Amino acid sequence: MNPGINRRQLLQGIVGAGGAVAGGLVTSAVAEEHPAHPKAPPDAVAMLYDNTICTGCKACMPACNEANGLPSDTTLSGGLWDMPTDLNSKTKNIIKLYEEPQAPGFAFVKRQCMHCLDPACATGCPFGALKKSDWGAVTWNSSLCIGCRYCEVACPFDVPKFEWSKWNPKIVKCEFCYDRLKEDQQPACTAVCPTGAVIFGKRTDLLAKAKDRIAASPDKYFENRVYGEYEAGGTQVLYLSKVPFDKIGLPKLKSTSLGHYATKVTSVLYQWLSGPVLIAGVLGAVIKRNWNRHETERPKREKETGLRDQL
Amino acid sequence: MNVHNSTGSTLVNHWQRGVPVYREPVLTRTLMFFAGLAAIGLILAAARFFSPLAPFSGMNDAYAWGIWKSFNVMTLTALGSGPLAVGMAAWVFNRQQLHAVMRTALVSGFLFYATGLIALGFDVGRAWNFYNVLMPWRWNVHSAMLEVAICMPLYCAMFLGFENLPMVLERFYYTGSDATKAFLLRWAPALRRIYPFVITGAYVLPLMHQSSLGGLLLLAGDKIHPLWQSPFLPLLYLLAANLCGLGFVTFLLLMACLRYSRPLDAGILGELGSLLSYACFLFLAVRFGDLVWRKQLGTAFALDKMSLLFLMETALILVPAVALRSRSMRETPRTLLKMATFACLGGLFYRFIPTTIAFFPASSSSYFPSTPELLMTVGYMALGIAAFSLAVKYFAVLPGEIKDWNHMFRLVRQRRAAAISGGEKPWPASLSTP
């Protein structure tokens, strides 16, 4: 009576789909795209910013604008000079001031893209418009971006900005002066900094240098540690600060990369589409059985009612 | 076809097949109202295409996703998951009596997805680059956004489109010329041959993208309040889609049958109510299991703002879960309508809150949708409502009795005969009687 698929066909389907999953598991075990604690490649570059040295001269800001062809943000200054209040679609780099509410203390902070080792923006970007380029610079490609702004939702530092007022909007963020790096030049901001508050170099070298500074003057720096060594899996911009990091807008983050958190389950389920194929195999077998029953009973039903079966 | 009630007398099973709404004017004042709202929304959307986003929305860099994404797409497609939830119940779990209400689920689901995708099309800033979807070597296969971007349009256009096709062809069959009939009869077996394979895809795809919608929020990390940010977001988004799909089909059947004075079918509504109750319990089990596992139960009952939101959301799902276990409750249409509404609202809150109210970006900022933004959101929804009220009159969507079907087609044949003898066009524009 039941013309559904037989046990053998069902088993074949399940075994086939199971094989796909097993294959997926093996390949995913070989190369993990988003490890929990990514390792910086040996050629990874970095910036080290030390707010005990920064005088707040803001020389890095016009240098950045010039190197990136950015306009001045004159909203607050009545059209006179560059005066952004935060990173925005005209500002890839900014010096901000933090003042202690009571004590006469203050601290500067330089904000720009952190160039994470495993950037959440690039993990989420559907067509890879944002990606980890040479030396670890996180760059943006206009011809791959659909303007979905998932990067803005994903970035734990709120760095990528969107040109809300342009018909052909771009994602604006520091790209580590990638064009200058290609010409063997350092980024505009580090090149112009007169005091050496922000310096450029290999990530391993700068990390060592930062730790030397901490060792040389214990208790000068907050928590005696480098911000960016482990935050969000590690970043390629490193900070030394005399005040708590959260006071200067550097959020408290776990050391696991967000990309790992977001993809650890799906990267296994979706490896070579094994999960969907397995589900399709199981559902398909059951549906085919029920469908065949439906079709066997159809002539009788149609005869009874005198009406054609509806799907 | 008949069911027996407890007293032993026989009740007619009122929902036997899809029957178009007939003897009703098509262009009603209500329809014109919704069409007007839809027109406003679509005109604004067209204008938005020639303009930057800024004048049309209140979004900013901290709240880069506004209600077009967080409500029209991420929230409302949960209500549009009827084809998944009811379809799986009917074809996978073999609840055969639900076949009669599949078309209500399919049409509403298609409209939720289609309007959501329109919203998305005008929300993205660089839509012209979407051609990249055709080049697999450019795909970032780890991106949940990519999965959603491929899967949702594909599901709506190909799979929901295909599932709604028999309904459209059926109209051509019953109203078309003899040549049309012969053509359709020749191709019907082919359609039936591929049907079980297509519906398999039609369940796998939404299982993927409805969970990926929750997966999108994982990357937002600590920006989302710990009551909602969880590794279980993808599964919970899917389970919320399941309960919203069942809840909304129940709600829609009750509302539409009330509106067009159709008799109700206690058997099918009871079945839907019972499934809805299980769907709510399943969601709550995973929700609380997750909170216990992440040690967030204290946060859940801290009675601060976020905790109260959570408790409201949970109550809206818990009440129908418990109430609909009672047979008398789910067979009382008014109670069932209330409970389905509660469940839908609870599911919608679960999907909406983490994208907006419980979303805390690093920089201090606030977002409230601007007037054009709201008008566009309302317009897309009105477009769906207007299209649904047209669909039920032109196609056999809403479930009804066989005698209604026969009666309707007697009217159709009479009009057709009169038209042919009068030398007019052989088929009237609508099925409504003069």
XYZ file of C-alpha atoms in Angstrom:
745
model
C 0.000 0.000 0.000
C 2.692 2.434 0.984
C 4.877 3.186 -2.026
C 7.282 5.297 0.032
C 11.031 4.886 -0.171
C 12.244 1.638 1.264
C 14.558 1.198 4.204
C 17.575 0.775 1.973
C 17.036 4.116 0.233
C 16.505 5.846 3.560
C 19.726 4.362 4.928
C 21.600 5.385 1.812
C 20.365 8.929 2.254
C 21.349 9.063 5.912
C 24.757 7.480 5.344
C 25.484 9.848 2.452
C 24.550 12.904 4.481
C 26.442 11.575 7.516
C 29.540 11.176 5.379
C 29.219 14.785 4.314
C 29.133 15.871 7.967
C 32.098 13.704 8.901
C 34.055 15.147 5.972
C 33.124 18.609 7.141
C 34.308 17.918 10.675
C 37.651 16.627 9.462
C 38.331 19.637 7.235
C 37.256 22.109 9.901
C 39.609 20.476 12.384
C 42.515 20.997 9.991
C 42.260 24.776 9.658
C 40.350 26.954 12.071
C 39.626 30.274 10.429
C 38.703 32.062 13.650
C 40.692 30.682 16.582
C 39.748 31.872 20.064
C 43.152 33.480 20.576
C 44.590 34.385 17.168
C 48.355 34.634 16.744
C 49.774 37.710 15.054
C 51.668 36.852 11.865
C 55.404 37.656 12.117
C 55.153 40.625 9.726
C 52.210 42.213 11.590
C 52.729 45.953 12.055
C 51.397 47.949 14.982
C 51.052 51.352 16.613
C 51.909 51.986 20.234
C 50.217 54.974 21.841
C 51.351 56.154 25.265
C 49.224 58.882 26.851
C 51.933 59.756 29.370
C 53.881 61.179 26.409
C 51.085 62.697 24.297
C 50.814 66.489 24.661
C 47.529 66.695 22.787
C 49.010 68.785 19.967
C 46.738 66.991 17.460
C 49.355 67.134 14.705
C 48.271 63.606 13.779
C 44.758 64.756 12.876
C 45.472 67.047 9.880
C 48.227 64.628 8.830
C 45.629 61.861 8.717
C 43.159 64.033 6.815
C 45.824 64.947 4.283
C 47.071 61.400 3.762
C 43.524 60.095 3.301
C 42.063 63.023 1.350
C 39.513 63.691 4.075
C 37.721 67.043 4.439
C 37.889 69.022 7.665
C 34.954 68.540 10.019
C 33.997 72.163 10.650
C 30.527 71.545 12.102
C 31.409 72.960 15.539
C 33.889 75.617 14.481
C 31.541 77.518 12.202
C 33.447 76.566 9.076
C 36.811 77.683 10.416
C 38.884 74.635 11.267
C 38.792 70.876 11.776
C 36.927 70.258 15.035
C 35.399 66.770 15.197
C 33.867 65.516 18.454
C 34.536 61.858 17.712
C 35.461 59.510 14.909
C 32.987 60.171 12.102
C 32.603 59.905 8.342
C 35.115 62.761 7.914
C 37.497 61.704 10.691
C 39.554 58.511 10.780
C 41.798 59.602 13.645
C 41.127 61.823 16.657
C 42.786 62.984 19.854
C 40.341 63.222 22.736
C 40.819 64.588 26.251
C 39.674 62.922 29.436
C 39.561 65.098 32.567
C 39.288 63.709 36.089
C 36.085 65.021 37.700
C 37.800 66.121 40.962
C 41.575 65.805 40.982
C 43.454 67.990 38.508
C 44.360 64.947 36.428
C 43.801 64.541 32.713
C 44.737 62.155 29.929
C 44.635 62.208 26.163
C 43.623 59.326 23.988
C 44.140 58.735 20.290
C 41.338 56.822 18.637
C 41.392 55.098 15.268
C 40.775 51.585 14.013
C 42.366 49.024 16.349
C 43.216 46.614 13.496
C 42.161 43.545 15.468
C 44.002 40.296 14.809
C 40.616 38.691 14.087
C 38.365 41.668 13.284
C 34.627 41.258 13.941
C 33.879 43.638 11.050
C 35.706 41.430 8.546
C 34.139 38.259 9.971
C 30.671 39.672 9.402
C 31.283 41.424 6.085
C 29.255 39.372 3.546
C 31.477 39.836 0.493
C 34.765 40.561 2.219
C 34.794 44.299 1.509
C 36.505 44.660 4.868
C 39.411 42.283 5.176
C 42.721 41.675 6.829
C 45.270 42.827 4.229
C 49.082 42.659 4.183
C 50.811 43.418 7.491
C 47.419 43.002 9.193
C 45.880 46.298 8.070
C 42.075 46.110 7.982
C 41.128 47.649 4.636
C 37.867 48.421 2.843
C 37.061 47.678 -0.813
C 34.303 49.876 -2.277
C 33.348 47.463 -5.054
C 32.497 44.649 -2.625
C 30.534 46.668 -0.037
C 26.717 46.580 -0.189
C 26.340 49.159 2.591
C 24.645 46.785 5.061
C 26.518 48.386 7.978
C 26.971 45.065 9.779
C 30.570 46.178 10.467
C 29.233 49.052 12.569
C 27.031 46.681 14.583
C 29.876 44.191 15.032
C 32.845 46.453 15.892
C 33.359 46.440 19.688
C 35.186 49.794 19.405
C 32.485 51.535 17.274
C 35.109 52.418 14.674
C 33.612 52.039 11.175
C 31.554 55.044 10.128
C 29.031 55.355 7.320
C 28.453 58.340 5.066
C 24.774 58.860 5.908
C 24.622 62.049 3.840
C 26.069 60.716 0.595
C 24.178 58.974 -2.196
C 27.224 56.806 -2.869
C 28.145 56.186 0.770
C 31.479 54.768 1.843
C 32.553 53.035 5.034
C 35.117 55.380 6.569
C 37.723 53.973 8.927
C 41.487 54.051 9.472
C 43.154 51.594 7.080
C 46.611 51.885 8.680
C 47.574 54.139 5.726
C 47.729 50.953 3.665
C 48.833 52.860 0.556
C 51.740 54.366 2.488
C 52.708 50.969 3.945
C 52.908 49.633 0.387
C 55.393 52.429 -0.420
C 57.486 51.498 2.610
C 56.326 54.557 4.517
C 54.864 54.551 7.999
C 51.313 55.824 8.668
C 50.854 59.610 8.524
C 49.938 59.903 12.218
C 53.033 58.128 13.540
C 55.248 59.868 10.975
C 54.178 63.321 12.121
C 53.960 62.807 15.899
C 56.557 65.201 17.374
C 56.849 63.608 20.828
C 56.825 59.919 19.937
C 53.547 59.423 21.805
C 52.425 57.188 18.957
C 55.068 55.105 17.250
C 55.043 52.588 14.432
C 56.791 49.231 14.201
C 56.433 45.480 14.179
C 53.805 44.282 16.658
C 56.260 41.994 18.464
C 58.805 44.834 18.814
C 56.273 47.373 20.070
C 54.790 44.905 22.534
C 58.276 44.302 23.941
C 58.959 48.036 24.031
C 55.703 48.702 25.887
C 56.542 46.031 28.453
C 60.013 47.565 28.898
C 58.404 50.913 29.667
C 56.149 49.255 32.241
C 59.135 47.468 33.791
C 61.173 50.674 33.864
C 58.512 52.612 35.774
C 56.286 50.285 37.767
C 52.885 51.718 38.766
C 53.145 54.505 36.228
C 50.754 52.723 33.925
C 47.228 51.538 34.679
C 47.214 47.866 35.748
C 50.833 47.626 34.525
C 49.626 46.178 31.268
C 49.262 46.872 27.553
C 45.735 47.360 26.237
C 45.367 45.495 22.962
C 47.663 42.605 23.762
C 44.692 40.324 24.421
C 41.537 42.466 24.037
C 39.037 40.902 21.601
C 41.702 38.362 20.669
C 44.402 41.007 20.382
C 44.719 44.206 18.356
C 47.467 45.826 16.298
C 47.077 49.142 18.073
C 48.528 48.988 21.581
C 47.857 51.413 24.433
C 49.669 52.434 27.580
C 47.600 54.652 29.838
C 48.011 56.436 33.146
C 44.234 56.383 33.769
C 41.839 53.408 33.616
C 41.272 52.275 30.049
C 37.494 52.565 30.233
C 37.853 56.260 31.205
C 39.459 56.975 27.856
C 36.822 55.011 25.948
C 38.637 51.712 25.586
C 35.985 49.122 26.497
C 36.560 46.161 28.790
C 36.590 43.169 26.456
C 37.098 39.445 26.764
C 40.286 37.951 25.371
C 38.394 35.619 23.023
C 37.936 36.948 19.505
C 34.331 37.800 18.592
C 34.784 35.989 15.306
C 35.484 32.793 17.218
C 32.440 33.268 19.480
C 30.180 33.926 16.486
C 31.383 31.157 14.170
C 32.548 28.285 16.359
C 29.252 26.389 15.985
C 28.155 27.489 12.532
C 31.552 26.902 10.939
C 31.153 23.219 11.812
C 27.457 23.002 10.891
C 27.996 24.749 7.580
C 31.315 23.209 6.568
C 30.716 22.148 2.950
C 27.017 22.650 3.748
C 27.082 19.313 5.571
C 24.490 20.308 8.186
C 21.907 21.565 5.694
C 22.535 18.538 3.451
C 22.028 16.169 6.378
C 18.785 17.888 7.397
C 17.610 17.925 3.780
C 18.311 14.194 3.532
C 16.331 13.329 6.640
C 13.446 15.741 5.953
C 13.371 14.743 2.295
C 13.035 11.051 3.127
C 10.145 11.677 5.525
C 8.433 14.140 3.197
C 8.711 11.751 0.260
C 7.063 9.019 2.316
C 4.194 11.276 3.392
C 3.883 12.680 -0.115
C 3.597 9.240 -1.664
C 0.848 8.373 0.791
C -0.895 11.637 -0.108
C -0.663 10.821 -3.823
C -1.939 7.259 -3.356
C -4.993 8.478 -1.529
C -5.581 11.346 -3.942
C -7.678 9.592 -6.661
C -10.084 8.272 -4.048
C -10.387 11.711 -2.455
C -10.879 13.426 -5.774
C -13.571 10.924 -6.752
C -15.388 11.412 -3.441
C -15.522 15.182 -3.672
C -15.511 15.542 -7.434
C -12.841 18.252 -7.058
C -9.178 18.316 -7.952
C -6.706 18.081 -5.091
C -5.292 21.384 -3.881
C -1.625 21.929 -3.108
C -14.317 14.272 6.714
C -16.602 14.387 9.724
C -15.619 14.580 13.327
C -17.746 13.604 16.262
C -18.116 15.797 19.278
C -18.579 14.565 22.776
C -22.376 14.457 22.656
C -22.247 12.064 19.733
C -23.861 14.316 17.112
C -21.881 14.963 13.948
C -20.141 18.280 13.298
C -19.188 19.257 9.796
C -15.481 19.787 9.313
C -15.791 23.313 7.950
C -12.315 23.689 6.500
C -12.142 21.230 3.645
C -10.275 23.150 0.953
C -9.247 26.661 -0.035
C -12.175 28.697 -1.317
C -11.933 32.275 -2.642
C -13.910 34.948 -0.849
C -16.815 35.710 -3.166
C -19.923 37.898 -2.985
C -17.703 40.600 -1.491
C -16.684 43.851 -3.165
C -12.994 43.941 -4.021
C -12.296 47.642 -3.735
C -13.403 48.311 -0.192
C -12.679 51.420 1.809
C -10.364 49.427 4.070
C -8.391 48.197 1.088
C -8.075 51.740 -0.240
C -6.809 52.859 3.162
C -4.067 50.254 3.233
C -3.256 50.809 -0.445
C -2.890 54.518 0.337
C -0.480 53.804 3.202
C 1.436 51.417 0.961
C 1.630 54.067 -1.758
C 3.066 56.619 0.678
C 5.664 54.096 1.843
C 6.643 53.067 -1.674
C 6.843 56.640 -2.966
C 9.169 57.467 -0.062
C 11.177 54.323 -0.830
C 11.504 55.389 -4.465
C 12.622 58.848 -3.352
C 15.091 57.250 -0.946
C 16.730 55.490 -3.875
C 17.710 58.871 -5.329
C 18.763 60.293 -1.976
C 21.219 59.529 0.812
C 19.872 57.707 3.863
C 20.182 60.652 6.242
C 16.968 62.559 5.409
C 14.931 59.343 5.480
C 16.021 57.752 8.729
C 17.052 58.449 12.285
C 19.864 55.904 12.169
C 23.393 56.873 13.160
C 26.806 55.245 13.399
C 26.141 53.792 16.850
C 22.678 52.486 15.938
C 23.512 51.588 12.347
C 20.525 49.263 12.028
C 17.109 50.883 12.257
C 13.605 49.466 12.215
C 13.758 48.476 8.539
C 16.227 45.777 9.467
C 15.386 45.171 13.111
C 11.601 45.188 12.654
C 10.627 44.552 9.016
C 13.272 41.896 8.449
C 14.475 40.458 11.752
C 11.157 40.619 13.586
C 8.331 40.367 11.049
C 9.759 37.430 9.097
C 9.136 35.446 12.288
C 5.424 36.017 11.674
C 6.092 35.002 8.076
C 7.437 31.631 9.180
C 4.010 29.991 8.914
C 5.027 28.142 5.728
C 7.903 26.611 7.693
C 6.066 25.823 10.932
C 2.711 24.704 9.500
C 4.342 23.086 6.464
C 6.671 20.978 8.599
C 3.747 19.973 10.818
C 1.717 18.946 7.769
C 4.314 17.312 5.537
C 6.982 16.109 7.965
C 4.968 15.353 11.088
C 2.016 14.262 8.987
C -0.682 16.447 10.559
C -2.798 16.019 7.461
C -5.710 18.225 8.411
C -3.353 21.233 8.355
C -3.132 21.002 4.539
C -6.374 22.982 4.434
C -4.709 26.025 6.041
C -1.365 25.817 4.223
C -2.324 28.424 1.645
C -3.135 30.987 4.332
C 0.345 30.363 5.718
C 1.989 30.431 2.288
C 0.432 33.675 1.075
C 1.042 35.537 4.340
C 4.570 34.138 4.612
C 5.394 35.190 1.064
C 4.106 38.699 1.744
C 6.088 39.077 4.995
C 9.266 37.976 3.255
C 8.660 40.021 0.112
C 7.935 43.234 2.029
C 10.890 42.559 4.336
C 13.165 42.204 1.341
C 11.825 45.438 -0.174
C 12.638 47.133 3.142
C 16.127 45.667 3.027
C 16.650 46.761 -0.569
C 16.079 50.406 0.333
C 17.965 50.142 3.616
C 21.345 49.064 2.261
C 23.541 51.942 1.157
C 25.223 50.349 -1.847
C 22.565 48.046 -3.270
C 24.198 48.126 -6.711
C 27.044 45.987 -5.394
C 24.668 43.121 -4.621
C 25.648 41.505 -7.944
C 28.592 40.079 -5.987
C 26.172 37.440 -4.708
C 26.503 35.762 -8.111
C 30.250 35.302 -7.666
C 30.840 32.570 -5.076
C 34.580 33.238 -4.966
C 33.797 36.617 -3.401
C 31.636 35.131 -0.655
C 32.794 35.393 2.935
C 31.436 31.991 3.920
C 31.848 32.711 7.638
C 29.463 35.652 7.524
C 25.932 35.124 8.835
C 25.046 38.213 6.806
C 26.070 36.421 3.619
C 23.902 33.439 4.548
C 20.909 35.717 5.105
C 21.632 37.731 1.953
C 21.635 34.629 -0.248
C 19.101 32.506 1.544
C 16.227 34.916 2.124
C 15.764 36.234 -1.445
C 16.269 32.715 -2.810
C 13.681 31.273 -0.439
C 11.137 34.000 -1.120
C 11.482 34.096 -4.898
C 12.039 30.430 -5.709
C 10.596 28.349 -2.908
C 7.699 30.406 -1.562
C 7.033 31.417 -5.176
C 6.825 27.778 -6.214
C 4.671 26.796 -3.247
C 2.202 29.562 -4.106
C 2.159 28.613 -7.807
C -0.516 25.844 -7.660
C -2.938 28.385 -6.203
C -2.404 30.747 -9.154
C -2.474 28.000 -11.769
C -5.657 26.680 -10.211
C -7.370 29.970 -10.953
C -6.252 29.782 -14.571
C -7.473 26.200 -14.722
C -10.971 26.975 -13.495
C -11.374 30.232 -15.364
C -9.242 29.818 -18.481
C -10.002 28.658 -22.010
C -9.954 24.997 -23.005
C -6.453 25.430 -24.395
C -5.240 26.791 -21.032
C -6.861 23.872 -19.259
C -5.239 21.342 -21.569
C -1.857 23.033 -21.118
C -2.129 23.004 -17.323
C -3.303 19.391 -17.257
C -0.302 18.409 -19.333
C 2.152 20.074 -16.936
C 0.433 19.234 -13.631
C 2.148 15.808 -13.267
C 5.578 17.411 -13.715
C 4.794 19.949 -11.000
C 3.669 17.162 -8.704
C 6.803 15.163 -9.411
C 9.141 17.899 -8.216
C 6.827 19.120 -5.435
C 8.181 16.955 -2.553
C 11.769 17.933 -3.422
C 10.987 21.635 -3.581
C 9.166 21.644 -0.245
C 12.143 19.887 1.338
C 14.234 22.861 0.240
C 11.468 25.167 1.409
C 11.982 23.871 4.972
C 15.775 23.602 4.963
C 16.320 27.179 3.767
C 14.281 28.955 6.465
C 15.782 26.660 9.109
C 19.076 28.121 7.935
C 18.279 31.805 7.597
C 15.873 32.135 10.521
C 18.664 30.863 12.765
C 21.235 33.010 10.945
C 19.181 36.108 11.774
C 19.918 35.320 15.421
C 23.476 34.419 14.458
C 23.938 37.981 13.172
C 23.716 39.254 16.719
C 26.530 37.064 18.042
C 29.186 39.384 16.598
C 27.680 42.326 18.458
C 29.032 40.649 21.587
C 28.774 42.633 24.808
C 26.827 45.424 23.098
C 23.762 43.249 23.637
C 22.485 42.816 27.197
C 23.416 39.411 28.702
C 19.758 38.399 28.997
C 19.685 38.245 25.193
C 23.308 37.828 24.096
C 23.875 34.087 24.113
C 25.456 31.338 22.022
C 21.881 30.022 21.753
C 20.644 33.106 19.853
C 20.465 31.244 16.509
C 18.443 28.362 17.945
C 16.191 30.685 19.946
C 15.564 32.888 16.898
C 14.496 29.763 15.028
C 12.246 28.567 17.856
C 10.729 32.063 18.092
C 10.051 31.911 14.336
C 8.365 28.555 14.875
C 6.039 29.832 17.583
C 5.356 33.107 15.761
C 4.619 31.212 12.534
C 2.079 28.938 14.221
C 0.674 31.815 16.273
C 0.268 34.159 13.330
C -1.417 31.596 11.066
C -3.899 30.917 13.883
C -4.420 34.639 14.415
C -4.835 35.310 10.693
C -7.283 32.440 10.147
C -9.447 33.655 13.020
C -9.348 37.292 11.919
C -9.996 36.559 8.232
C -12.802 34.101 8.927
C -14.368 36.626 11.263
C -14.051 39.359 8.660
C -15.515 37.288 5.816
C -18.085 35.429 7.986
C -16.618 32.005 7.384
C -17.460 29.184 9.775
C -14.547 28.077 11.959
C -13.133 24.586 12.205
C -12.653 23.551 15.797
C -10.571 20.509 14.866
C -7.931 22.369 12.858
C -7.830 25.389 15.174
C -7.464 23.049 18.148
C -4.585 21.308 16.420
C -2.879 24.646 15.705
C -3.460 25.777 19.293
C -1.982 22.593 20.655
C 1.093 22.834 18.412
C 1.455 26.489 19.388
C 1.470 25.532 23.058
C 4.210 22.963 22.472
C 6.200 25.496 20.424
C 5.976 27.986 23.317
C 7.099 25.374 25.856
C 9.998 24.354 23.628
C 11.128 27.967 23.297
C 10.872 28.571 27.044
C 12.745 25.371 27.864
C 15.713 26.419 25.722
C 15.472 30.042 26.916
C 15.635 29.092 30.599
C 18.121 26.282 30.044
C 20.399 28.856 28.434
C 19.969 31.369 31.278
C 20.733 28.708 33.879
C 23.775 27.506 31.919
C 25.122 31.050 31.614
C 24.229 31.764 35.286
C 22.035 34.720 34.344
C 18.892 33.767 36.287
C 19.749 36.452 38.844
C 19.881 39.073 36.079
C 16.550 37.798 34.788
C 14.805 38.391 38.117
C 16.690 41.527 39.192
C 13.494 43.515 38.445
C 15.390 46.340 36.745
C 14.347 47.668 33.339
C 15.898 44.858 31.300
C 14.678 42.196 33.694
C 11.120 43.558 33.481
C 11.328 43.503 29.681
C 12.476 39.913 29.865
C 9.678 38.982 32.272
C 7.060 40.625 30.050
C 8.381 38.800 27.001
C 8.424 35.504 28.890
C 4.935 35.973 30.339
C 3.545 36.627 26.854
C 4.867 33.221 25.795
C 4.226 31.331 29.046
C 0.525 32.265 29.308
C -0.465 30.783 25.906
C 1.829 27.801 26.517
C -0.098 26.874 29.656
C -3.575 28.032 28.610
C -3.563 26.221 25.263
C -2.900 22.888 26.926
C -6.542 23.023 27.923
C -8.766 21.682 25.155
C -11.706 23.880 26.073
C -9.475 26.969 25.967
C -8.134 26.274 22.496
C -11.565 25.432 21.156
C -12.969 28.772 22.336
C -12.204 31.079 19.402
C -11.960 34.209 21.515
C -9.467 32.654 23.919
C -7.492 31.119 21.085
C -7.300 34.492 19.342
C -6.029 36.141 22.525
C -3.474 33.444 23.198
C -2.197 33.445 19.603
C -1.821 37.226 19.838
C 0.114 36.933 23.111
C 2.426 34.281 21.680
C 3.105 36.355 18.553
C 3.838 39.446 20.647
C 6.163 37.481 22.936
C 8.062 36.037 19.982
C 8.244 39.463 18.337
C 9.594 41.027 21.537
C 12.249 38.333 21.794
C 13.406 39.069 18.265
C 13.107 42.868 18.458
C 14.562 43.703 21.883
C 18.204 42.590 21.372
C 18.506 44.684 18.192
C 17.229 47.878 19.778
C 16.205 48.274 23.420
C 18.851 45.895 24.794
C 21.516 47.084 22.324
C 24.147 49.298 23.962
C 26.837 50.595 21.598
C 30.196 51.708 23.004
C 29.612 55.387 22.224
C 26.722 57.110 23.930
C 24.038 57.768 21.386
C 20.335 57.271 20.912
C 18.060 56.255 18.089
C 14.413 56.748 17.363
C 13.000 56.162 13.888
C 12.232 59.352 11.977
C 8.821 60.043 10.441
C 9.729 58.943 6.882
C 11.361 55.841 8.349
C 8.170 54.972 10.233
C 5.981 55.755 7.214
C 8.061 53.399 5.082
C 7.859 50.611 7.669
C 4.095 51.086 7.952
C 3.856 51.288 4.156
C 5.582 47.939 3.644
C 3.247 46.323 6.179
C 0.193 47.962 4.567
C 1.353 46.643 1.199
C 1.288 43.139 2.640
C -2.175 43.617 4.162
C -3.607 45.059 0.925
C -2.063 42.269 -1.149
C -3.443 39.632 1.223
C -6.964 41.015 1.078
C -6.766 40.971 -2.740
C -5.290 37.459 -2.776
C -8.117 35.944 -0.725
C -10.625 37.266 -3.264
C -8.835 36.180 -6.419
C -7.370 32.908 -5.235
C -8.531 29.972 -3.128
C -6.554 30.962 -0.038
C -8.806 30.889 3.007
C -10.144 27.499 4.039
C -13.847 26.837 3.477
C -16.408 24.177 2.700
C -16.800 22.202 -0.505
C -20.372 23.420 -0.854
C -19.084 27.004 -0.928
C -16.631 26.062 -3.642
C -19.400 24.494 -5.703
C -21.670 27.441 -5.169
C -18.987 29.932 -6.140
C -18.204 28.145 -9.359
C -21.862 27.929 -10.288
C -21.864 31.719 -10.150
C -18.668 31.799 -12.175
C -20.058 29.550 -14.868
C -23.286 31.535 -15.074
C -21.446 34.789 -15.531
C -19.157 33.272 -18.063
C -22.052 31.864 -20.102
C -23.794 35.225 -19.965
C -20.635 37.010 -21.016
C -20.013 34.710 -23.959
C -23.614 34.992 -25.194
C -23.384 38.756 -24.821
C -20.185 38.797 -26.860
C -18.135 40.365 -24.069
C -14.802 39.352 -22.641
C -15.270 35.769 -21.477
C -13.998 36.306 -17.979
C -14.796 39.024 -15.444
C -11.930 40.802 -13.780
C -12.785 39.530 -10.339
C -14.770 36.774 -8.774
C -17.028 39.218 -7.001
C -20.644 39.189 -8.071
C -22.153 42.413 -9.362
